Structure formats: structure tokens, C-alpha cells
């Protein structure tokens, strides 16, 4: 572990405490207490004493190898983002009590959080890998869980959410997408048969450089996942009509979709960058829009 990590851990405690305080502002639950990502390996990032529970995530900092000096600032910044992501997810857990159907927490909070953490740990691995061996297996630390504590959840409180049945994460989904994203930036993919609109995403494939033969399979697989992600988002758009407040589509569909796409295009860039110049700017293609 780099010498800089102990100093970072001290900074991180302060940062996480501040983020937790923000997360608790205006909360309707008395006696909650949030803490940042634990420095103990696999420890919970946050705790609550009552109410809807708290989100626990594996610790990333303790699983990192020695960090090159050239990567220290970027790694430190992304570790802080991991803490901030958990604080925001815990705040959303409190703010959305009673919303949605039986899968709301997984679909609207834990799933998006995993996507954000996947993208962040990939950035950490990439930063280290520029001048040292790229750490493997950090993606396994992205998944978080809900620890229900305190009072039992009231009906419609814990694990509440959208009408969509739980589905495998898009990152694990292979095969054909029901509707491709090919070249239709600004046009809805998957069609609009419900009157609710359709989700449009920039096309990634035409923006890629020449793909080395060694990366072709991985790139093809991830391009298929981008299509699958848009198809699933359009299905969720239909399945959740009338749910949530005015920001539901952005917070529960478009935001999580952007996080998934960010993680996927980063994998594409990493695959190409192993044997050729890593393509820059693919993150700018992650954001999608709703067209009516």
C-alpha cells in the first residue's frame, strides 16, 4: 500500500462524515448515523439505527496494490467518489421510503449504485495500470447490499419499487438486444408503442478507432450490452408509467442507464487500450435522452 494511503484514510473519514451529515439533513428518521466507506476490508460503508436500513459496500482502498505517485491524485479522487456515492444512495433510501413496487430499492438505488461503483473502480484500475500492473478483480467490489436495521420495514418501505421483475444486470447480459442503438443518436431505440416516449442514446460503434484483433470479441460483447441496456431501459419506461414523482424517469431510468453505459464504454476503451492507443472521449457518449 502506498504511503499516501494512511493520510488519505484520515482525509476520507472527514469527508465521509461530512457526506453523511448532508445525507441526514431533513431525514424523517431519528437516531440515524451514517459513516463513510469503512477502512476495514469488506466493511459496511454506512450504518443506520432505525428505519429503512442502510447500504453496505465492500471497501476498495484496502484491496489496492501500491499506488504509483503519478496515479495517487486520481485514485484519491475516485476513492472519495465511492464514499460520496454511498452517502447519496443512503439519502435516496430515506427520501424514497414508500415509493414504487417490490423491486424499487434494487432497481432504483442498489443497481444504479453498483453501476456507479463499477465505473469508478475501473477508473482507479486504469489510473494504476498506466504505470504499473493493472489491479484485477476490483469489479467484484462494486456490488452493495441493504442492511435492514432497527424497526421492521412497514409495507411498501423496504425493497419497494418498480413493477419490473428483477432482471440480470445489463453488464451480465449478452446476446442480441431487441433494438439496436446503431446510428440512431437522437432517435428512440426499441420503438414507442405506449405513448410514453422512447430512450435515445448516441451510437458508440462508429466512434471507435480500428479495433485490434485481440480486443474484437470483448468489444463486440460490450457493444451488444449497450444495445441490451437501452432495450431494458425502454421496457422499464413502459412498465413504470405513472410511478414516482416528476424526476422519476431521470433518477430511476436515465441516470442508471448512463452509469451502465459509462462502465461499458470504459471496458471497451480498456480492451482496445491493451494493445493500441486507448480511445478518449467515449464517456461523452454515455448520456441518453427521452424523446416523446
JSON list of N, CA and C in Angstrom, two decimals, residues 10 17 37 40 44 61 65 150 173 178 194 203 234 253 257 274 277 284:
[
{"chain": "A", "resi": 10, "resn": "UNK", "atom": "N", "xyz": [-7.25, 9.26, 6.66]},
{"chain": "A", "resi": 10, "resn": "UNK", "atom": "CA", "xyz": [-7.65, 10.29, 7.62]},
{"chain": "A", "resi": 10, "resn": "UNK", "atom": "C", "xyz": [-8.56, 11.31, 6.96]},
{"chain": "A", "resi": 17, "resn": "UNK", "atom": "N", "xyz": [-17.75, 11.66, 6.89]},
{"chain": "A", "resi": 17, "resn": "UNK", "atom": "CA", "xyz": [-18.60, 12.21, 7.94]},
{"chain": "A", "resi": 17, "resn": "UNK", "atom": "C", "xyz": [-19.42, 13.37, 7.45]},
{"chain": "A", "resi": 37, "resn": "UNK", "atom": "N", "xyz": [-17.24, 4.87, 3.70]},
{"chain": "A", "resi": 37, "resn": "UNK", "atom": "CA", "xyz": [-16.78, 3.53, 3.36]},
{"chain": "A", "resi": 37, "resn": "UNK", "atom": "C", "xyz": [-15.73, 3.10, 4.38]},
{"chain": "A", "resi": 40, "resn": "UNK", "atom": "N", "xyz": [-12.00, -0.98, 7.01]},
{"chain": "A", "resi": 40, "resn": "UNK", "atom": "CA", "xyz": [-11.85, -2.41, 7.23]},
{"chain": "A", "resi": 40, "resn": "UNK", "atom": "C", "xyz": [-12.32, -3.12, 5.98]},
{"chain": "A", "resi": 44, "resn": "UNK", "atom": "N", "xyz": [-19.01, -2.28, 6.15]},
{"chain": "A", "resi": 44, "resn": "UNK", "atom": "CA", "xyz": [-20.13, -1.50, 5.64]},
{"chain": "A", "resi": 44, "resn": "UNK", "atom": "C", "xyz": [-19.69, -0.07, 5.47]},
{"chain": "A", "resi": 61, "resn": "UNK", "atom": "N", "xyz": [-10.24, 0.68, -0.92]},
{"chain": "A", "resi": 61, "resn": "UNK", "atom": "CA", "xyz": [-8.88, 1.16, -0.64]},
{"chain": "A", "resi": 61, "resn": "UNK", "atom": "C", "xyz": [-7.98, 0.05, -0.11]},
{"chain": "A", "resi": 65, "resn": "UNK", "atom": "N", "xyz": [-3.25, -2.34, -4.69]},
{"chain": "A", "resi": 65, "resn": "UNK", "atom": "CA", "xyz": [-1.81, -2.55, -4.56]},
{"chain": "A", "resi": 65, "resn": "UNK", "atom": "C", "xyz": [-1.13, -1.21, -4.28]},
{"chain": "A", "resi": 150, "resn": "UNK", "atom": "N", "xyz": [-33.02, -1.80, 12.90]},
{"chain": "A", "resi": 150, "resn": "UNK", "atom": "CA", "xyz": [-34.00, -1.02, 13.64]},
{"chain": "A", "resi": 150, "resn": "UNK", "atom": "C", "xyz": [-35.38, -1.61, 13.48]},
{"chain": "A", "resi": 173, "resn": "UNK", "atom": "N", "xyz": [-25.60, -9.31, -19.23]},
{"chain": "A", "resi": 173, "resn": "UNK", "atom": "CA", "xyz": [-26.47, -9.77, -20.30]},
{"chain": "A", "resi": 173, "resn": "UNK", "atom": "C", "xyz": [-25.71, -9.79, -21.60]},
{"chain": "A", "resi": 178, "resn": "UNK", "atom": "N", "xyz": [-33.02, -6.34, -28.25]},
{"chain": "A", "resi": 178, "resn": "UNK", "atom": "CA", "xyz": [-34.23, -6.30, -29.04]},
{"chain": "A", "resi": 178, "resn": "UNK", "atom": "C", "xyz": [-34.23, -5.14, -30.00]},
{"chain": "A", "resi": 194, "resn": "UNK", "atom": "N", "xyz": [-46.17, 2.80, -26.62]},
{"chain": "A", "resi": 194, "resn": "UNK", "atom": "CA", "xyz": [-47.02, 3.04, -25.46]},
{"chain": "A", "resi": 194, "resn": "UNK", "atom": "C", "xyz": [-47.42, 4.49, -25.31]},
{"chain": "A", "resi": 203, "resn": "UNK", "atom": "N", "xyz": [-24.66, 6.61, -30.69]},
{"chain": "A", "resi": 203, "resn": "UNK", "atom": "CA", "xyz": [-24.10, 5.34, -31.15]},
{"chain": "A", "resi": 203, "resn": "UNK", "atom": "C", "xyz": [-22.60, 5.32, -30.89]},
{"chain": "A", "resi": 234, "resn": "UNK", "atom": "N", "xyz": [-35.96, 0.96, -22.05]},
{"chain": "A", "resi": 234, "resn": "UNK", "atom": "CA", "xyz": [-37.23, 1.24, -22.71]},
{"chain": "A", "resi": 234, "resn": "UNK", "atom": "C", "xyz": [-38.36, 0.38, -22.14]},
{"chain": "A", "resi": 253, "resn": "UNK", "atom": "N", "xyz": [-34.33, 5.77, -14.33]},
{"chain": "A", "resi": 253, "resn": "UNK", "atom": "CA", "xyz": [-34.13, 5.12, -15.63]},
{"chain": "A", "resi": 253, "resn": "UNK", "atom": "C", "xyz": [-32.94, 5.74, -16.37]},
{"chain": "A", "resi": 257, "resn": "UNK", "atom": "N", "xyz": [-29.11, 4.24, -16.48]},
{"chain": "A", "resi": 257, "resn": "UNK", "atom": "CA", "xyz": [-28.67, 3.83, -17.81]},
{"chain": "A", "resi": 257, "resn": "UNK", "atom": "C", "xyz": [-27.34, 4.49, -18.16]},
{"chain": "A", "resi": 274, "resn": "UNK", "atom": "N", "xyz": [-5.29, -2.03, -24.41]},
{"chain": "A", "resi": 274, "resn": "UNK", "atom": "CA", "xyz": [-4.28, -3.01, -24.00]},
{"chain": "A", "resi": 274, "resn": "UNK", "atom": "C", "xyz": [-3.22, -3.19, -25.08]},
{"chain": "A", "resi": 277, "resn": "UNK", "atom": "N", "xyz": [-3.66, 2.50, -28.90]},
{"chain": "A", "resi": 277, "resn": "UNK", "atom": "CA", "xyz": [-3.98, 3.72, -28.18]},
{"chain": "A", "resi": 277, "resn": "UNK", "atom": "C", "xyz": [-5.39, 3.63, -27.62]},
{"chain": "A", "resi": 284, "resn": "UNK", "atom": "N", "xyz": [-18.38, 10.60, -23.14]},
{"chain": "A", "resi": 284, "resn": "UNK", "atom": "CA", "xyz": [-19.34, 11.62, -23.60]},
{"chain": "A", "resi": 284, "resn": "UNK", "atom": "C", "xyz": [-20.52, 11.00, -24.34]}
]
